[in-house]
Every structure is written in structure tokens, then in C-alpha cells.
mmCIF file of C-alpha atoms in Angstrom:
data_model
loop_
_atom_site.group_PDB
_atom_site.id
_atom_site.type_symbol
_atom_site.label_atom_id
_atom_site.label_comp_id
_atom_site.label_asym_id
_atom_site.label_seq_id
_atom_site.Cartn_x
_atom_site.Cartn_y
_atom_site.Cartn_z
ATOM 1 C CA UNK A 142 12.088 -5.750 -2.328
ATOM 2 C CA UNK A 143 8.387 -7.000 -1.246
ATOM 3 C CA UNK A 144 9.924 -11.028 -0.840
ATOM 4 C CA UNK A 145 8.330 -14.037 -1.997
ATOM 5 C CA UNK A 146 5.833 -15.408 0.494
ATOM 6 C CA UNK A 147 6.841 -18.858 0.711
ATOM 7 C CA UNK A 148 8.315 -21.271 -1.666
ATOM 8 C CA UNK A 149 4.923 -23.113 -1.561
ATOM 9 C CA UNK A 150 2.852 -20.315 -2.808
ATOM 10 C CA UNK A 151 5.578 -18.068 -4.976
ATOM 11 C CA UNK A 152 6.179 -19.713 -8.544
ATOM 12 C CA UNK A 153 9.755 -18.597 -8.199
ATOM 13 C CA UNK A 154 10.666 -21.388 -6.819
ATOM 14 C CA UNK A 155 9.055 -24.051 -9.124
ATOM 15 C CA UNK A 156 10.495 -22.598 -12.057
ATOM 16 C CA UNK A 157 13.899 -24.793 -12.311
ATOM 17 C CA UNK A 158 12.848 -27.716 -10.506
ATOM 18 C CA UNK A 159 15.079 -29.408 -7.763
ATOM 19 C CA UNK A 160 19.071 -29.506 -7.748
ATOM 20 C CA UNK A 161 21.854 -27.156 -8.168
ATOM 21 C CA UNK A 162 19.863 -25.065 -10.464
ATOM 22 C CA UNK A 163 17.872 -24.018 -8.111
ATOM 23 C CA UNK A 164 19.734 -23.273 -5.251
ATOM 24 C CA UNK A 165 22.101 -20.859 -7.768
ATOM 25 C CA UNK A 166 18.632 -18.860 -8.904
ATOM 26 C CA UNK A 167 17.788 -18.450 -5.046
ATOM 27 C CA UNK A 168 21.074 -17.251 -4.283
ATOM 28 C CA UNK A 169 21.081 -15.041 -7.201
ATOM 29 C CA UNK A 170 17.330 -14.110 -6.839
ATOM 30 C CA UNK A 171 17.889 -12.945 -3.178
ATOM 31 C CA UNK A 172 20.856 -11.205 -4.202
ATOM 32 C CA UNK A 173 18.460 -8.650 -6.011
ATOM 33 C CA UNK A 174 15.410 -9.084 -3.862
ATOM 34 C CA UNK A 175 15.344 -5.358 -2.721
ATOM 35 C CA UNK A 176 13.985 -2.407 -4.366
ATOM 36 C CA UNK A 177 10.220 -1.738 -2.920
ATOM 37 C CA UNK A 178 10.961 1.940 -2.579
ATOM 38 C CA UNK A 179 11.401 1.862 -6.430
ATOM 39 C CA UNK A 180 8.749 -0.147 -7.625
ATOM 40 C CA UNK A 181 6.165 2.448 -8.337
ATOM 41 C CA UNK A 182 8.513 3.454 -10.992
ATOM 42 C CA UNK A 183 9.360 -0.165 -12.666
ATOM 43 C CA UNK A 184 7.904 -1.267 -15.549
ATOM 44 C CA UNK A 185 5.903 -4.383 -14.354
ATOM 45 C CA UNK A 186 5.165 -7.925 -16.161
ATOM 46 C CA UNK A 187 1.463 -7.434 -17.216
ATOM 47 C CA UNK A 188 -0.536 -8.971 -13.647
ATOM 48 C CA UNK A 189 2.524 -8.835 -11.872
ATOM 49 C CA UNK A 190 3.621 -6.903 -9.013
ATOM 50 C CA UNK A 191 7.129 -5.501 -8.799
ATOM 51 C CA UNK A 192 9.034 -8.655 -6.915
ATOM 52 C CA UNK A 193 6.991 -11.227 -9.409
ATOM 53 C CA UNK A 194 8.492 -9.007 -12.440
ATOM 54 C CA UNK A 195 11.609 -9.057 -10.851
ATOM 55 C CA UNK A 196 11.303 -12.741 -10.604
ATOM 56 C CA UNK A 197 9.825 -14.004 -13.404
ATOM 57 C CA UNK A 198 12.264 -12.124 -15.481
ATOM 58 C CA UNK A 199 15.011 -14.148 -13.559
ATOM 59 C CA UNK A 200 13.516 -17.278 -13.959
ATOM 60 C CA UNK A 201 13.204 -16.853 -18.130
ATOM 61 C CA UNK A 202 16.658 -16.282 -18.213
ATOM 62 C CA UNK A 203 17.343 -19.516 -16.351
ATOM 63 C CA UNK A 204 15.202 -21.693 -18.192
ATOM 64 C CA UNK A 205 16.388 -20.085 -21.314
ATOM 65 C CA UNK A 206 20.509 -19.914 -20.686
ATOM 66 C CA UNK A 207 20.494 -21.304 -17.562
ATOM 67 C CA UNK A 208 22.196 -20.207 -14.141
ATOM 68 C CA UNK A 209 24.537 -17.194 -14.341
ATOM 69 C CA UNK A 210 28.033 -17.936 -13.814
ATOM 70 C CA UNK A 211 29.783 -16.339 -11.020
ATOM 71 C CA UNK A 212 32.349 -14.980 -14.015
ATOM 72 C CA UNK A 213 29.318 -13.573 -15.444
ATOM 73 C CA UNK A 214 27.687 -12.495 -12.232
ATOM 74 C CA UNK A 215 31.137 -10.528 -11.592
ATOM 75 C CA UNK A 216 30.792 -8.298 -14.780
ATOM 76 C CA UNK A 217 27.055 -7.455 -14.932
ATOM 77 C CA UNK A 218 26.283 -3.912 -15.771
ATOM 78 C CA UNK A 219 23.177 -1.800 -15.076
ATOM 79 C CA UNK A 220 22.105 -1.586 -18.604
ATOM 80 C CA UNK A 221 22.760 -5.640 -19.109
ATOM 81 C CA UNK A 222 20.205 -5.972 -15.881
ATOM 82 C CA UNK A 223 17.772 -3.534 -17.640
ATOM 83 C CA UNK A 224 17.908 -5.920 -20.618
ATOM 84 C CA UNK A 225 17.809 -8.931 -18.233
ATOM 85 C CA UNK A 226 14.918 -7.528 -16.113
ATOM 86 C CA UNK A 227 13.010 -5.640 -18.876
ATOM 87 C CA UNK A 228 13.358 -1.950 -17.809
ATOM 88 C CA UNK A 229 13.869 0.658 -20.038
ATOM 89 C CA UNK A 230 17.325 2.545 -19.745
ATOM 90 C CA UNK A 231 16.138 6.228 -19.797
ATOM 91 C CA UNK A 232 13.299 5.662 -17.214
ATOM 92 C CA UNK A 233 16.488 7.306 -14.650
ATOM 93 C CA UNK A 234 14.127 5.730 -11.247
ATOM 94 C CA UNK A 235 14.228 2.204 -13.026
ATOM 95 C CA UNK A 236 17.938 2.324 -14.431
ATOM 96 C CA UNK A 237 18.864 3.692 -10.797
ATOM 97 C CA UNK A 238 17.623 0.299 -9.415
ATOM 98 C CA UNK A 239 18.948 -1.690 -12.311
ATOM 99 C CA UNK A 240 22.552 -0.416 -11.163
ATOM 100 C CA UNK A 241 21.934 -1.420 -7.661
ATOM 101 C CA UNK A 242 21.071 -5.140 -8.777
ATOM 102 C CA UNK A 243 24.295 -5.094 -10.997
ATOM 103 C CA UNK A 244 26.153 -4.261 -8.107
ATOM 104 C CA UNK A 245 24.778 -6.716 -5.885
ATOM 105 C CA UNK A 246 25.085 -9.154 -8.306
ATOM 106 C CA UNK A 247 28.936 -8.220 -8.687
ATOM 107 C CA UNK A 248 29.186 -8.877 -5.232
ATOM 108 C CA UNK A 249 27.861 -12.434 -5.085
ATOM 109 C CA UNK A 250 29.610 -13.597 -8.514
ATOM 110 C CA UNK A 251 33.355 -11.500 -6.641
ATOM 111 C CA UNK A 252 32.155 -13.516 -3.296
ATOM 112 C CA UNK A 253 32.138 -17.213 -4.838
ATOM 113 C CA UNK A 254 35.178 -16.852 -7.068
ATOM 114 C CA UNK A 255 36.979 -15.504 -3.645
ATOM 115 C CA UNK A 256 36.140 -17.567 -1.629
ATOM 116 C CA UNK A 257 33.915 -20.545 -2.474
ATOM 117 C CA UNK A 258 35.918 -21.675 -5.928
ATOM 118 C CA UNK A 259 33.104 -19.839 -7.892
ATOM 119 C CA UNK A 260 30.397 -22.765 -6.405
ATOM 120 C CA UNK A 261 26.819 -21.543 -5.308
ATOM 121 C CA UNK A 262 26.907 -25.481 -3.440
ATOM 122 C CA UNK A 263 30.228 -24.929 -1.551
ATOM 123 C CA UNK A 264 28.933 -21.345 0.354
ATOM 124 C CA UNK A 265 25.883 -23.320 1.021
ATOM 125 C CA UNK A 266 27.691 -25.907 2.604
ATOM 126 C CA UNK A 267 30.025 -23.736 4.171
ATOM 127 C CA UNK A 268 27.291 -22.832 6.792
ATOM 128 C CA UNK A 269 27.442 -26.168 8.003
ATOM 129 C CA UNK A 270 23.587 -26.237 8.606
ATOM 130 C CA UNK A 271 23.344 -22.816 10.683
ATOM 131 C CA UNK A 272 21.306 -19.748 9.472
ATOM 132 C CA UNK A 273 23.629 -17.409 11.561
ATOM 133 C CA UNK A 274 26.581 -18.913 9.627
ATOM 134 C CA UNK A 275 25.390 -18.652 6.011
ATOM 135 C CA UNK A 276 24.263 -14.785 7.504
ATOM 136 C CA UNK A 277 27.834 -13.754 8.561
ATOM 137 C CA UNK A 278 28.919 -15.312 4.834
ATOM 138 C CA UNK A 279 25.978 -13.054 3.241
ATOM 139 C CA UNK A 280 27.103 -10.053 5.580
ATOM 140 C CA UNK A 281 30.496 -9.927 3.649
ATOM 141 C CA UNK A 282 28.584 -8.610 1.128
ATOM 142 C CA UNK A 283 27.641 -4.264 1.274
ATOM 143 C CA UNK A 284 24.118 -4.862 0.938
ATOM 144 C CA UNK A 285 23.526 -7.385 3.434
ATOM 145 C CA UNK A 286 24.839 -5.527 6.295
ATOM 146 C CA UNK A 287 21.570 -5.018 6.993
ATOM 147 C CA UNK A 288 22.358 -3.074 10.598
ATOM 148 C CA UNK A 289 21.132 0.047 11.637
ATOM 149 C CA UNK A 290 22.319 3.010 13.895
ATOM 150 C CA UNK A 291 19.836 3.862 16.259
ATOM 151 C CA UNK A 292 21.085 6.716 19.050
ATOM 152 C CA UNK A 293 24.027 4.592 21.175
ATOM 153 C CA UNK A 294 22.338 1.376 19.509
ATOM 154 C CA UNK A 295 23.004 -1.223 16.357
ATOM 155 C CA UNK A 296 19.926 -2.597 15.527
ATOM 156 C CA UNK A 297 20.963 -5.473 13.386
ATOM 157 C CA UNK A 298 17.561 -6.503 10.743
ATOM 158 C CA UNK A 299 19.631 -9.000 8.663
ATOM 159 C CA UNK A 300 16.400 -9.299 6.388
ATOM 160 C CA UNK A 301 18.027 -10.375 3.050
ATOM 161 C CA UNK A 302 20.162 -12.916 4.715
ATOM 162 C CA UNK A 303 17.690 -14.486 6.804
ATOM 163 C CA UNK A 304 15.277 -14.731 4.008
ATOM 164 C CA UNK A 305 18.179 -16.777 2.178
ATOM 165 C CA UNK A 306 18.086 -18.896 4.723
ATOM 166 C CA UNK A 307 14.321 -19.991 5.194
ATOM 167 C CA UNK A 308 13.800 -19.792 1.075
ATOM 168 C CA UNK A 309 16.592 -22.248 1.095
ATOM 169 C CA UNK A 310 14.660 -24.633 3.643
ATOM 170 C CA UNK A 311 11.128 -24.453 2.022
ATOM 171 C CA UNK A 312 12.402 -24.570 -1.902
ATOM 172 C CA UNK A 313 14.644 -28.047 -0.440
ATOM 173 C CA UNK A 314 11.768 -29.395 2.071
ATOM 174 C CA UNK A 315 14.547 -28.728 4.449
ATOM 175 C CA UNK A 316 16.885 -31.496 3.531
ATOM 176 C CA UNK A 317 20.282 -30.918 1.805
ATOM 177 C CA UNK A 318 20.967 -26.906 0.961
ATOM 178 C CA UNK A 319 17.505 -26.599 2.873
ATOM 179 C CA UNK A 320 18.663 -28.420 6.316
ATOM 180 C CA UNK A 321 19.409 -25.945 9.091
ATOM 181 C CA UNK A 322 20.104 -26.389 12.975
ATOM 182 C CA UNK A 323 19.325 -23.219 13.923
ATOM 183 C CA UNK A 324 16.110 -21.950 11.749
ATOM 184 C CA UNK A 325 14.140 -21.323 14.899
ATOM 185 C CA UNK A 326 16.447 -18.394 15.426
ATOM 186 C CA UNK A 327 15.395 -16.544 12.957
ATOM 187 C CA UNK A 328 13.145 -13.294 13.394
ATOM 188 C CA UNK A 329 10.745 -12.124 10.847
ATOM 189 C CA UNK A 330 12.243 -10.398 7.633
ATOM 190 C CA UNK A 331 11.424 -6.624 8.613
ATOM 191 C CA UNK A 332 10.766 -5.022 4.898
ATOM 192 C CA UNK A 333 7.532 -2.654 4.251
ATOM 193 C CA UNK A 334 5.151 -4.969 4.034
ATOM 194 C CA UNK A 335 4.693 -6.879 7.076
ATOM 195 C CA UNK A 336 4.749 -3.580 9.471
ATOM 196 C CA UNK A 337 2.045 -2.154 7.328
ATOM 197 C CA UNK A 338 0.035 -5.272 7.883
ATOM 198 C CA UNK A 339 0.147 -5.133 11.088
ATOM 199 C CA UNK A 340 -0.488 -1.706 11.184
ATOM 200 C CA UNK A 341 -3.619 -1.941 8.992
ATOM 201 C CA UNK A 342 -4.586 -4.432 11.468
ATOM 202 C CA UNK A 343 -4.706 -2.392 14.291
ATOM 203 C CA UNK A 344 -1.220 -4.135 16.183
ATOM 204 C CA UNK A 345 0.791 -0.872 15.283
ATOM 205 C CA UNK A 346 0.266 2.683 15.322
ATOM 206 C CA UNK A 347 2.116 5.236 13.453
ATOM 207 C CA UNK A 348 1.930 8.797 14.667
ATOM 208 C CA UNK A 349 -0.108 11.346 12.994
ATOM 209 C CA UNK A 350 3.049 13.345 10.964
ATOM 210 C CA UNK A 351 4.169 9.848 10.290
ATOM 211 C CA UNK A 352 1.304 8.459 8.437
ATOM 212 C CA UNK A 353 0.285 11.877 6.879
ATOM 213 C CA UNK A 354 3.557 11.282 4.927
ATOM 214 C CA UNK A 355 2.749 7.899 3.984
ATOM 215 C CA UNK A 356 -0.499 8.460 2.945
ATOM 216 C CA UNK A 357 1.158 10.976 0.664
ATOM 217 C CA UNK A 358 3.314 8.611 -0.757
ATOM 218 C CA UNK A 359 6.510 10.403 0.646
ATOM 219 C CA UNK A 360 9.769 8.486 0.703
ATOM 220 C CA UNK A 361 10.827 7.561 3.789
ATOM 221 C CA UNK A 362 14.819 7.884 4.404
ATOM 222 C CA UNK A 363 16.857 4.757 4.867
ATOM 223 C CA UNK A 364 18.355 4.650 8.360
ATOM 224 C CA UNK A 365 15.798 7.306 9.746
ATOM 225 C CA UNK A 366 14.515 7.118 13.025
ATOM 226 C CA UNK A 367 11.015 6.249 11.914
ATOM 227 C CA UNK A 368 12.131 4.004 9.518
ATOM 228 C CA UNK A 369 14.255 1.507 12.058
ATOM 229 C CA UNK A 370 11.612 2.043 14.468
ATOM 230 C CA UNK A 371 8.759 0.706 12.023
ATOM 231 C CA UNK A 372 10.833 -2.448 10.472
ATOM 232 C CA UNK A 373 11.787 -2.859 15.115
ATOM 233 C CA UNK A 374 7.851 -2.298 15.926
ATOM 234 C CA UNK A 375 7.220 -5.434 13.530
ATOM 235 C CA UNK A 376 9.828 -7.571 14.996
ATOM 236 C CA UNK A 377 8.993 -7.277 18.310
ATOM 237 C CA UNK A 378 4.816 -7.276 17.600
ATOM 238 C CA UNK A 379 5.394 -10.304 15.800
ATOM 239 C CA UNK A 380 7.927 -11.900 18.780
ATOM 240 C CA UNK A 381 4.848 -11.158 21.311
ATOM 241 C CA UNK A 382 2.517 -13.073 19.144
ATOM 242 C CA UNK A 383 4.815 -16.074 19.047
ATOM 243 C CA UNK A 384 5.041 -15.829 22.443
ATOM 244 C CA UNK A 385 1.349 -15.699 22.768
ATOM 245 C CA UNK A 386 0.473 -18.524 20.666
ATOM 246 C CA UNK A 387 3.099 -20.552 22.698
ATOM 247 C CA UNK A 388 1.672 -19.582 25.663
ATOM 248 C CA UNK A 389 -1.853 -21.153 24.403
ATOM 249 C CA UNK A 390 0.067 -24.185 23.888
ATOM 250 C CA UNK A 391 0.437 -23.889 20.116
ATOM 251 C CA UNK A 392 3.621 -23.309 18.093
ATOM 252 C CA UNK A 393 5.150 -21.384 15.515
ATOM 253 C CA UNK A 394 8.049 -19.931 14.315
ATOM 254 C CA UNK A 395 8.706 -16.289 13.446
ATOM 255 C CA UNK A 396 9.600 -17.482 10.107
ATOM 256 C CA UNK A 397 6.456 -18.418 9.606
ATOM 257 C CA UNK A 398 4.502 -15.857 10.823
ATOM 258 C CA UNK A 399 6.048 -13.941 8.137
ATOM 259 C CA UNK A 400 5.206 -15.705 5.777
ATOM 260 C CA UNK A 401 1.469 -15.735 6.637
ATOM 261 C CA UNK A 402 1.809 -11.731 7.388
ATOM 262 C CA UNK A 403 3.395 -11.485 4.010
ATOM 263 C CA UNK A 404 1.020 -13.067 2.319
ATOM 264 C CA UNK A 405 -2.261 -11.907 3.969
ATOM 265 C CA UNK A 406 -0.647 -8.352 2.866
ATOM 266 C CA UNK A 407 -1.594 -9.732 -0.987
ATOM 267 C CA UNK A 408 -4.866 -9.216 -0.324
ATOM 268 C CA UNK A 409 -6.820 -6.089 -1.645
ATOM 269 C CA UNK A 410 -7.683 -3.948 1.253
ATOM 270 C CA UNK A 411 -4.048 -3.975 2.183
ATOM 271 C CA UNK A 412 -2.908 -3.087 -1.191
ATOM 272 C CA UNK A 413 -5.317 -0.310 -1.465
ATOM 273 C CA UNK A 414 -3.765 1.440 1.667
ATOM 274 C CA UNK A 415 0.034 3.094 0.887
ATOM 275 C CA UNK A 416 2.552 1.646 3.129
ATOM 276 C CA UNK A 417 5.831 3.458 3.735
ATOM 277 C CA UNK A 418 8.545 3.435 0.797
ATOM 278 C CA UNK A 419 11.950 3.934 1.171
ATOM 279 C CA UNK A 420 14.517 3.401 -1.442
ATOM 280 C CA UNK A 421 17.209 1.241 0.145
ATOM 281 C CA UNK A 422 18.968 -2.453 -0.637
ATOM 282 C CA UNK A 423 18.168 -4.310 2.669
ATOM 283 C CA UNK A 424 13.930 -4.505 1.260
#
């Protein structure tokens, strides 16, 4: 899924205020943010791209019943996340996503009854402050084993579970769920959107087969060659302009650098370009 910017500038995280509440909708919200490749196909909130539909449909349910209970979580279905995300059932690219997030969500309810005594607070806590914790808890999870085979290589992306972490540090100013030891370890959360960003401005180049099936809006495969190797150009493009910025004497973290990639990528002459697709649960 395209991910929320930041929790300053992505409503998401406004929606149920401070507490318990909202660290259950980020866990459950990141548990389903994935899907890009089948946005095209979603029906969208009216001004709303696919993530903010995806979102915003979460966020009435909250407000309205409040968080899901891992029980529930547990038993979710893909035509109960149809009704939950407003999708209609025979649109087969939609319902196709729809069972993914039930699944997912199955996952996370199955994960805090195991292990956590059905508490979103107590896997939190678990990490004990470190973002490479609270990603090997995540990583128990099928769709956040977010590692790729590449030749004799594993090229481990981790993007869902990293973003958990650095949502969970802007949405709680870093205190609390939010405080983490480690958050300068994170990379930047290698989806579609930041690589074509950087491609669009000129700090990547695809070759010319490659983006002759992009600009044809081809699917790209999961786990392809050119697929790790666009989602590994951005990490290490972004990692050199750390670097660079460092070396000038300034600072920032890759974290946010992806934010500000993510969000520049909002803007119209981005959107107008096609960036690559590819139906898969790690973006």
C-alpha cells in the first residue's frame, strides 16, 4: 500500500486521539497497509486516493464501534472487510485484496491472543524500545517477511514493519508506545512510490524495456529481479543522500527522508507519470 506520509500530515492518525485507541488502529491499520498494485481497481472514497480510502474507512469503524478485538480480528472474512472497507464483492480485483487484508488481519488478532494475552499494549512493550525488536515480533507474521531472494542473496526490505515502528514514534511524539532506542536504524520503507520519485527526479534510471512496461501500466511480478532491484536502487539512493547531507554538516534520518520523498510524490506531476505496480502484501 502507498503509506501514510507522516503522522503530522496523514489524518489517520488524528482520528482517535491519544491512548490505547490509537496505538490498536495503527497496529491494525499497518496490518492492511499494502495493496498499491490493486488500487487502480478499488473503489475509492470520493477525493481520496487508495491508502486514504483504505484509511478513512478504518478510522469510521473505530470512532463508530471502536478498536477491533483481537477475537474479532482472528475471524475476519474477505467479504466482512469488503463491508468494512466499502468494496463491492463481485468487483473479483477488489474482493482479491479484501481477502488478503482478512488474512492479515487474522494474523495480527492469532498473534496477540498467542502470544501477547490478546493486548495491542503488551507487543508494543514487548520490544522494549527497539525497532529491530518489534520487527522480528511483526516478522512472525507471513506478510511481514518482507525478504527477498536475489541470485545467492536475501535482500531483507522489512517495509511494513519498519513503518510500524516510525508511525508509532510520530502518532506518540516519541514517548511511551512511540519511544525507541534504535529508530536511527531504520532505512527508508521501499514501496512504489518513493523509487518512482526519485526516478522522476532524475536520481534513478530504469532501463528502456523496463519503463516501456511501466508506462504501459504492466504489472510488475513480486520477487522479480527488477522489482527487488527498484525497491534496493531507492534504499541505497536515499542512504547516499543521508550520507551527503551529513557530510555538509546537516542531519537526517532515513526515516525521514521518506517521509519527505513520500510526500513530495503527492504532488501532481508525479501522479501524472505511472510508476511500477505490482500486486504483493509487503507495499
Amino acid at each position: 500500500m502507498e503509506e501514510a506520509g507522516s503522522a503530522e500530515l496523514d489524518p489517520a492518525y488524528h482520528y482517535v486521539g491519544q491512548g490505547p485507541a490509537t496505538l490498536a488502529f495503527i497496529l491494525t491499520l499497518d496490518a492492511v497497509n499494502f495493496g498499491s498494485g490493486y488500487f487502480p481497481g478499488l473503489r475509492k472514497r470520493r477525493g481520496l486516493s487508495g491508502y486514504f480510502t483504505v484509511a478513512s474507512s478504518l478510522n469510521d469503524s473505530f470512532c463508530e464501534y471502536g478498536p477491533f478485538s483481537p477475537d474479532q480480528l482472528a475471524v475476519l472474512s474477505a467479504e466482512s472487510c469488503s463491508t468494512l472497507f466499502g468494496q463491492d464483492r463481485k468487483n473479483e480485483t477488489a474482493f482479491e485484496l479484501m481477502g488478503l487484508f482478512a488474512s492479515a488481519l487474522n494474523d495480527l488478532g492469532r498473534l496477540l491472543i498467542e502470544r501477547f494475552e490478546g493486548s495491542f499494549v503488551r507487543l508494543v512493550e514487548s520490544a522494549e524500545q527497539s525497532v529491530e525488536k518489534l520487527v522480528q515480533i511483526l516478522a512472525a507474521m507471513p506478510f511481514y517477511r518482507d525478504v527477498q531472494r536475489y541470485g545467492d542473496l536475501e535482500v531483507p526490505f522489512y517495509k511494513r514493519a519498519q513503518l510500524t515502528a516510525a508511525d508509532l514514534a510520530l502518532a506518540f511524539g516519541h514517548e511511551g508506545p512511540g519511544r525507541f532506542e534504535d529508530l536511527d536504524r531504520l532505512t527508508i520503507f521501499a514501496d512504489n512510490l518513493v523509487p518512482h520519485v526519485l526516478r522522476t527526479d532524475g536520481l534513478i534510471e530504469y532501463d528502456a524495456h523496463l519503463s516501456d512496461r511501466i508506462a504501459k501500466r504492466e504489472l510488475i511480478a513480486s520477487g522479480s529481479l527488477e522489482e527487488i532491484e527498484i525497491r534496493a536502487s531507492a534504499v541505497t539512493v536515499v542512504e547516499r543522500i543521508r550520507e551527503e547531507i551529513t557530510r555538509r554538516g546537516g542531519s537526517k534520518t532515513s526515516m525521514e527522508l521518506d517521509y519527505r520523498l513520500w510526500n513530495r510524490g503527492q504532488g501532481a506531476s508525479y501522479k501524472a507519470r505511472p510508476r511500477h505496480r505490482c500486486r504483493c502484501v509487503f507495499y
